[in-house]
RNA sequence: GGAAGCAUAGCUCAGCUGGUUCAGAGCAUCUGCCUUACAAGCAGAGGGUCACAGGUUCGAAUCCUGUUGCCUCCA
């Protein structure tokens, strides 16, 4: 050994060394040239984010795709960046300020933003730094941020453009209100959760007049003084505007048009009728609260009911609730309290346990409050009518989804699309370019100066002395949907080279849960502003879960820290562990043992490297002809194996079945190269290997490293650099990926089987591997064994091989259709041997019978493919031949 | 409540248009081994009526129908 190589692979120093080598040589930087482009845009992680297991999986996959493309001679560009994540970041900054004793409400917009930017500068880059540890081959010179000036400008331009096209409007509507974030949310940002709640049955007394009217009527009904309604939200009774029953409900017909009193505050509300009311739910009487329920709002609008909003933007009760006991208190506190108060006052008939679903904010977790507010909307139906390709391209596979069944989900969403609420009552984000005059008119314009000009034309009578810009910012996704265009500066007038060259991008790798938020909308933006798709393939990764199938999350504490994992197992090990069990679209059940498997694999490769590096080499001329011939056979065999496997690997990669491809590489290296090939050519201890075989062995190793490199970039670079001389500036990152070459396949099937069977025998009889055997092979095809005797002798420790000789008192082994007889130096049990052979004969007879059934079935012979029938005949012949051999050996015992 | 999907070894999954790649892989388990590259290893082994019930067919894990059980998305 020329130099000492450590017995176990230690990734730490190697990984940092090579990553900085790659960066300093700018291998990841791409600019347009004459090569075929390959591009991926990263799903920009939130600036607030730290790397979690989902990112690890997602970015490993992107890196594999990018590195493969780069090695295959394409000009690969993976654009990194971060998302300003308006609501998530604003929440973090507010919290940080609170910890410092500063209230957001005490700050001006400008001061707040100053703090927010400070925060972003400090923490915003963390996640990208972490990606470097993973080995991500992003073009870091192209790092973008959704709120950097040029990207923000694109967002504003797009807003104005859409407004001018009549695709954006402003309207008072019921929205999903997040009382914690104090902002509106889009439907997609609301997560429904099952909760155990209570259904309260509350009595509303009729007014005196109503009672009298009913008594005076001619209806034959028993009179009661009240109606009962069922609700899960008793605090909202203070906002009730009516009670509604189904007009077809016989039980309540007499009540229609009468009046009832809201408990405690005694507001008179009318009992109205509408078929919307389900007769079989609750009591059949519905309380109508237009301000606090979407359906009630619609109902109220239809019947002209008053909208009584009793909640503040933070979800506290306001003075409209009228009852002093509750004003200024939180909605949930009031719910508890009012239930007790109602019960004490005798308004509660009963309380039932009830399971229902409650909408919560994706970002803050707060329970969503339906709230009537003035917001900005994108008219999605109109948008899609203008861009029908948004659906068509996915349905006809112009944009391919992996796995394909995601197409259904996509179509369903598109078919049921709702308008997109894009305004957010936040400060962190792109401020909406709408300008208001004091008399309530507005124009949409990029700057105040332009706004003034527009006012002069559109609202000449307005007072434009004090124009005020809209306070709200745009939904984060209103900037992310432009990402594949804006990262290449596609909205700018000049510098079109990048966008022309890299757009449309090739692959997008993302989580299925943001298909609507992001994927669908990028497709929309792509067609609207570029006139073509933003990417050709979408690979949906699964969700990373723990062994108990629970989603990994910070709050559950079931997620390992990715950086700790990398420190412990190496980036290569972690990448392999994540990928080995993650078919597209399937959730991955993460377990540290998989990462351990990855680390073990790296170590295995490392030791193969130690072996090869440690070999002593001598010229071929110094070796015996039979050894050289044997080694040639081994080389030829592995060459064929490699090419067969490579073809399969490429096939899998083409289908985006990366975990299957990786598994094939794993087996190719571990089983074929290490367990078989290296053992076949390895000289006995102390002896040398011939030069030509050594050279070939190194070439194989190199090729294996190239194929594995996209998956495990660090160890492959280290070995690729060390296995042979490299020039300064060379790297496996930019080396060419092997192509499938022609090969002559020599099947060593029978040889390998013979070796395995002899090893098995040794195992069963407890005979040491050091003890050599003499064997006799009975076969009609000597050519399947004769040239490979050397290998059988070496790998199964066999001292001599004879063909078709008598083998009295030998133990018989079945190899394919042949028999191998092994001479043991111990006494063999003739009776047991005979029994074993008889069993085998019995099985073969049964097997033949089943084949005969098929062959004597006229319909089978007539309908099945001829080659299939032929195969069945062959099976029968083989079995017959084998029975013959077995009978002979039985006689010999 | 609506839609789609899934059900194959202990676990995670492959199995295209029905027939030798038809019952597979990796991990885990078990049994031997510290055999000069590797115990993070080596050599072997055992494990499945392909969820259940019908049907189509000469032939079904594969196609059809129903049942049950899971998961996801939407409301």
PDB file of C-alpha atoms in Angstrom, chain A residues 235-388:
ATOM      1  CA  UNK A 235     -71.629  33.556  21.173  1.00  0.00           C
ATOM      2  CA  UNK A 236     -72.942  34.472  17.757  1.00  0.00           C
ATOM      3  CA  UNK A 237     -76.544  34.646  18.922  1.00  0.00           C
ATOM      4  CA  UNK A 238     -75.756  38.267  19.734  1.00  0.00           C
ATOM      5  CA  UNK A 239     -75.342  38.828  16.020  1.00  0.00           C
ATOM      6  CA  UNK A 240     -78.492  37.020  14.959  1.00  0.00           C
ATOM      7  CA  UNK A 241     -80.621  38.718  12.360  1.00  0.00           C
ATOM      8  CA  UNK A 242     -83.361  36.122  11.914  1.00  0.00           C
ATOM      9  CA  UNK A 243     -84.500  32.588  12.501  1.00  0.00           C
ATOM     10  CA  UNK A 244     -85.140  30.488   9.457  1.00  0.00           C
ATOM     11  CA  UNK A 245     -87.213  27.352   8.911  1.00  0.00           C
ATOM     12  CA  UNK A 246     -87.948  25.265   5.877  1.00  0.00           C
ATOM     13  CA  UNK A 247     -91.285  26.317   4.327  1.00  0.00           C
ATOM     14  CA  UNK A 248     -92.163  22.662   3.841  1.00  0.00           C
ATOM     15  CA  UNK A 249     -91.623  21.804   7.462  1.00  0.00           C
ATOM     16  CA  UNK A 250     -95.077  21.149   8.954  1.00  0.00           C
ATOM     17  CA  UNK A 251     -93.764  21.582  12.465  1.00  0.00           C
ATOM     18  CA  UNK A 252     -92.972  25.233  12.027  1.00  0.00           C
ATOM     19  CA  UNK A 253     -95.325  26.538   9.377  1.00  0.00           C
ATOM     20  CA  UNK A 254     -97.286  28.489  11.969  1.00  0.00           C
ATOM     21  CA  UNK A 255     -94.170  30.339  13.051  1.00  0.00           C
ATOM     22  CA  UNK A 256     -93.303  31.882   9.727  1.00  0.00           C
ATOM     23  CA  UNK A 257     -93.558  35.631   9.901  1.00  0.00           C
ATOM     24  CA  UNK A 258     -93.691  35.660  13.687  1.00  0.00           C
ATOM     25  CA  UNK A 259     -91.027  37.206  15.872  1.00  0.00           C
ATOM     26  CA  UNK A 260     -88.670  35.864  18.519  1.00  0.00           C
ATOM     27  CA  UNK A 261     -86.306  37.455  21.002  1.00  0.00           C
ATOM     28  CA  UNK A 262     -82.564  36.965  21.107  1.00  0.00           C
ATOM     29  CA  UNK A 263     -81.718  35.805  24.646  1.00  0.00           C
ATOM     30  CA  UNK A 264     -80.256  38.426  26.998  1.00  0.00           C
ATOM     31  CA  UNK A 265     -80.364  41.332  24.585  1.00  0.00           C
ATOM     32  CA  UNK A 266     -84.001  40.827  23.570  1.00  0.00           C
ATOM     33  CA  UNK A 267     -83.587  42.001  20.031  1.00  0.00           C
ATOM     34  CA  UNK A 268     -86.668  41.126  18.010  1.00  0.00           C
ATOM     35  CA  UNK A 269     -85.853  38.931  15.026  1.00  0.00           C
ATOM     36  CA  UNK A 270     -88.205  37.590  12.424  1.00  0.00           C
ATOM     37  CA  UNK A 271     -88.829  33.937  11.684  1.00  0.00           C
ATOM     38  CA  UNK A 272     -88.382  33.559   7.962  1.00  0.00           C
ATOM     39  CA  UNK A 273     -88.665  30.591   5.605  1.00  0.00           C
ATOM     40  CA  UNK A 274     -86.191  29.243   3.091  1.00  0.00           C
ATOM     41  CA  UNK A 275     -85.723  25.836   1.525  1.00  0.00           C
ATOM     42  CA  UNK A 276     -82.029  26.094   2.269  1.00  0.00           C
ATOM     43  CA  UNK A 277     -82.745  24.920   5.818  1.00  0.00           C
ATOM     44  CA  UNK A 278     -82.216  21.189   6.368  1.00  0.00           C
ATOM     45  CA  UNK A 279     -85.220  19.799   8.207  1.00  0.00           C
ATOM     46  CA  UNK A 280     -83.300  16.886   9.622  1.00  0.00           C
ATOM     47  CA  UNK A 281     -80.399  18.776  11.108  1.00  0.00           C
ATOM     48  CA  UNK A 282     -80.575  20.045  14.676  1.00  0.00           C
ATOM     49  CA  UNK A 283     -84.056  21.173  15.445  1.00  0.00           C
ATOM     50  CA  UNK A 284     -84.962  22.241  11.939  1.00  0.00           C
ATOM     51  CA  UNK A 285     -84.767  25.871  13.028  1.00  0.00           C
ATOM     52  CA  UNK A 286     -81.707  27.806  11.942  1.00  0.00           C
ATOM     53  CA  UNK A 287     -80.379  30.970  13.487  1.00  0.00           C
ATOM     54  CA  UNK A 288     -79.239  33.359  10.776  1.00  0.00           C
ATOM     55  CA  UNK A 289     -76.061  35.320  11.512  1.00  0.00           C
ATOM     56  CA  UNK A 290     -75.110  37.074   8.289  1.00  0.00           C
ATOM     57  CA  UNK A 291     -71.945  38.647   9.639  1.00  0.00           C
ATOM     58  CA  UNK A 292     -70.367  35.434  10.835  1.00  0.00           C
ATOM     59  CA  UNK A 293     -71.196  32.647   8.456  1.00  0.00           C
ATOM     60  CA  UNK A 294     -70.814  32.373   4.718  1.00  0.00           C
ATOM     61  CA  UNK A 295     -74.115  30.608   4.120  1.00  0.00           C
ATOM     62  CA  UNK A 296     -75.952  32.877   6.514  1.00  0.00           C
ATOM     63  CA  UNK A 297     -74.529  35.829   4.674  1.00  0.00           C
ATOM     64  CA  UNK A 298     -75.941  34.597   1.385  1.00  0.00           C
ATOM     65  CA  UNK A 299     -79.245  33.852   3.072  1.00  0.00           C
ATOM     66  CA  UNK A 300     -79.263  37.275   4.662  1.00  0.00           C
ATOM     67  CA  UNK A 301     -78.548  38.951   1.353  1.00  0.00           C
ATOM     68  CA  UNK A 302     -81.449  37.086  -0.241  1.00  0.00           C
ATOM     69  CA  UNK A 303     -83.864  38.103   2.498  1.00  0.00           C
ATOM     70  CA  UNK A 304     -82.509  41.587   3.071  1.00  0.00           C
ATOM     71  CA  UNK A 305     -81.345  40.970   6.607  1.00  0.00           C
ATOM     72  CA  UNK A 306     -79.220  43.305   8.655  1.00  0.00           C
ATOM     73  CA  UNK A 307     -75.522  42.390   8.966  1.00  0.00           C
ATOM     74  CA  UNK A 308     -74.545  42.727  12.604  1.00  0.00           C
ATOM     75  CA  UNK A 309     -70.796  42.280  12.978  1.00  0.00           C
ATOM     76  CA  UNK A 310     -70.026  41.722  16.649  1.00  0.00           C
ATOM     77  CA  UNK A 311     -66.346  40.820  16.255  1.00  0.00           C
ATOM     78  CA  UNK A 312     -63.218  42.922  16.024  1.00  0.00           C
ATOM     79  CA  UNK A 313     -60.450  42.052  13.580  1.00  0.00           C
ATOM     80  CA  UNK A 314     -58.744  40.214  16.416  1.00  0.00           C
ATOM     81  CA  UNK A 315     -61.776  38.083  17.184  1.00  0.00           C
ATOM     82  CA  UNK A 316     -62.945  39.982  20.240  1.00  0.00           C
ATOM     83  CA  UNK A 317     -66.565  40.981  20.793  1.00  0.00           C
ATOM     84  CA  UNK A 318     -67.327  44.632  20.129  1.00  0.00           C
ATOM     85  CA  UNK A 319     -70.037  46.929  21.386  1.00  0.00           C
ATOM     86  CA  UNK A 320     -72.513  45.674  18.797  1.00  0.00           C
ATOM     87  CA  UNK A 321     -72.802  42.571  20.949  1.00  0.00           C
ATOM     88  CA  UNK A 322     -74.755  44.870  23.271  1.00  0.00           C
ATOM     89  CA  UNK A 323     -74.258  42.734  26.362  1.00  0.00           C
ATOM     90  CA  UNK A 324     -71.678  44.373  28.662  1.00  0.00           C
ATOM     91  CA  UNK A 325     -70.613  41.059  30.082  1.00  0.00           C
ATOM     92  CA  UNK A 326     -69.070  39.990  26.806  1.00  0.00           C
ATOM     93  CA  UNK A 327     -67.832  43.111  25.098  1.00  0.00           C
ATOM     94  CA  UNK A 328     -64.043  43.222  24.787  1.00  0.00           C
ATOM     95  CA  UNK A 329     -63.609  39.525  25.384  1.00  0.00           C
ATOM     96  CA  UNK A 330     -62.260  36.825  23.126  1.00  0.00           C
ATOM     97  CA  UNK A 331     -64.730  34.807  21.059  1.00  0.00           C
ATOM     98  CA  UNK A 332     -63.791  31.498  22.676  1.00  0.00           C
ATOM     99  CA  UNK A 333     -63.926  32.882  26.188  1.00  0.00           C
ATOM    100  CA  UNK A 334     -67.348  34.289  25.423  1.00  0.00           C
ATOM    101  CA  UNK A 335     -68.475  30.980  23.979  1.00  0.00           C
ATOM    102  CA  UNK A 336     -67.708  29.267  27.274  1.00  0.00           C
ATOM    103  CA  UNK A 337     -69.160  32.022  29.400  1.00  0.00           C
ATOM    104  CA  UNK A 338     -72.344  32.574  27.443  1.00  0.00           C
ATOM    105  CA  UNK A 339     -73.077  28.844  27.518  1.00  0.00           C
ATOM    106  CA  UNK A 340     -72.938  28.926  31.307  1.00  0.00           C
ATOM    107  CA  UNK A 341     -74.977  32.116  31.481  1.00  0.00           C
ATOM    108  CA  UNK A 342     -77.619  30.784  29.098  1.00  0.00           C
ATOM    109  CA  UNK A 343     -77.894  27.596  31.098  1.00  0.00           C
ATOM    110  CA  UNK A 344     -78.290  29.476  34.345  1.00  0.00           C
ATOM    111  CA  UNK A 345     -80.926  31.703  32.825  1.00  0.00           C
ATOM    112  CA  UNK A 346     -82.825  28.671  31.531  1.00  0.00           C
ATOM    113  CA  UNK A 347     -82.265  29.263  27.840  1.00  0.00           C
ATOM    114  CA  UNK A 348     -80.528  25.942  27.206  1.00  0.00           C
ATOM    115  CA  UNK A 349     -82.689  22.961  26.376  1.00  0.00           C
ATOM    116  CA  UNK A 350     -79.798  20.510  26.024  1.00  0.00           C
ATOM    117  CA  UNK A 351     -76.142  20.221  24.994  1.00  0.00           C
ATOM    118  CA  UNK A 352     -74.865  17.444  22.765  1.00  0.00           C
ATOM    119  CA  UNK A 353     -71.349  16.283  21.921  1.00  0.00           C
ATOM    120  CA  UNK A 354     -70.678  17.033  18.287  1.00  0.00           C
ATOM    121  CA  UNK A 355     -67.832  16.434  15.851  1.00  0.00           C
ATOM    122  CA  UNK A 356     -67.373  19.049  13.202  1.00  0.00           C
ATOM    123  CA  UNK A 357     -64.733  20.585  11.035  1.00  0.00           C
ATOM    124  CA  UNK A 358     -63.213  23.944  11.679  1.00  0.00           C
ATOM    125  CA  UNK A 359     -61.147  25.987   9.253  1.00  0.00           C
ATOM    126  CA  UNK A 360     -57.773  27.107  10.539  1.00  0.00           C
ATOM    127  CA  UNK A 361     -55.087  29.348   9.164  1.00  0.00           C
ATOM    128  CA  UNK A 362     -52.330  27.476   7.417  1.00  0.00           C
ATOM    129  CA  UNK A 363     -49.745  29.849   8.812  1.00  0.00           C
ATOM    130  CA  UNK A 364     -50.898  30.975  12.237  1.00  0.00           C
ATOM    131  CA  UNK A 365     -53.148  28.071  13.137  1.00  0.00           C
ATOM    132  CA  UNK A 366     -55.885  30.455  14.261  1.00  0.00           C
ATOM    133  CA  UNK A 367     -59.509  29.411  13.781  1.00  0.00           C
ATOM    134  CA  UNK A 368     -60.777  31.180  10.702  1.00  0.00           C
ATOM    135  CA  UNK A 369     -63.575  33.687  11.094  1.00  0.00           C
ATOM    136  CA  UNK A 370     -65.779  34.391   8.099  1.00  0.00           C
ATOM    137  CA  UNK A 371     -65.678  38.150   7.791  1.00  0.00           C
ATOM    138  CA  UNK A 372     -67.184  40.664   5.478  1.00  0.00           C
ATOM    139  CA  UNK A 373     -64.430  42.869   4.068  1.00  0.00           C
ATOM    140  CA  UNK A 374     -63.369  44.754   0.995  1.00  0.00           C
ATOM    141  CA  UNK A 375     -60.658  42.788  -0.825  1.00  0.00           C
ATOM    142  CA  UNK A 376     -58.917  42.427  -4.177  1.00  0.00           C
ATOM    143  CA  UNK A 377     -59.688  39.369  -6.285  1.00  0.00           C
ATOM    144  CA  UNK A 378     -58.449  37.657  -9.423  1.00  0.00           C
ATOM    145  CA  UNK A 379     -61.303  36.504 -11.608  1.00  0.00           C
ATOM    146  CA  UNK A 380     -60.160  32.944 -12.137  1.00  0.00           C
ATOM    147  CA  UNK A 381     -62.934  31.786 -14.444  1.00  0.00           C
ATOM    148  CA  UNK A 382     -62.221  34.623 -16.804  1.00  0.00           C
ATOM    149  CA  UNK A 383     -58.503  33.954 -16.551  1.00  0.00           C
ATOM    150  CA  UNK A 384     -58.960  30.313 -17.493  1.00  0.00           C
ATOM    151  CA  UNK A 385     -61.335  31.115 -20.300  1.00  0.00           C
ATOM    152  CA  UNK A 386     -58.563  33.253 -21.714  1.00  0.00           C
ATOM    153  CA  UNK A 387     -55.924  30.539 -21.153  1.00  0.00           C
ATOM    154  CA  UNK A 388     -57.517  27.153 -21.800  1.00  0.00           C
TER     155      UNK A 388
END
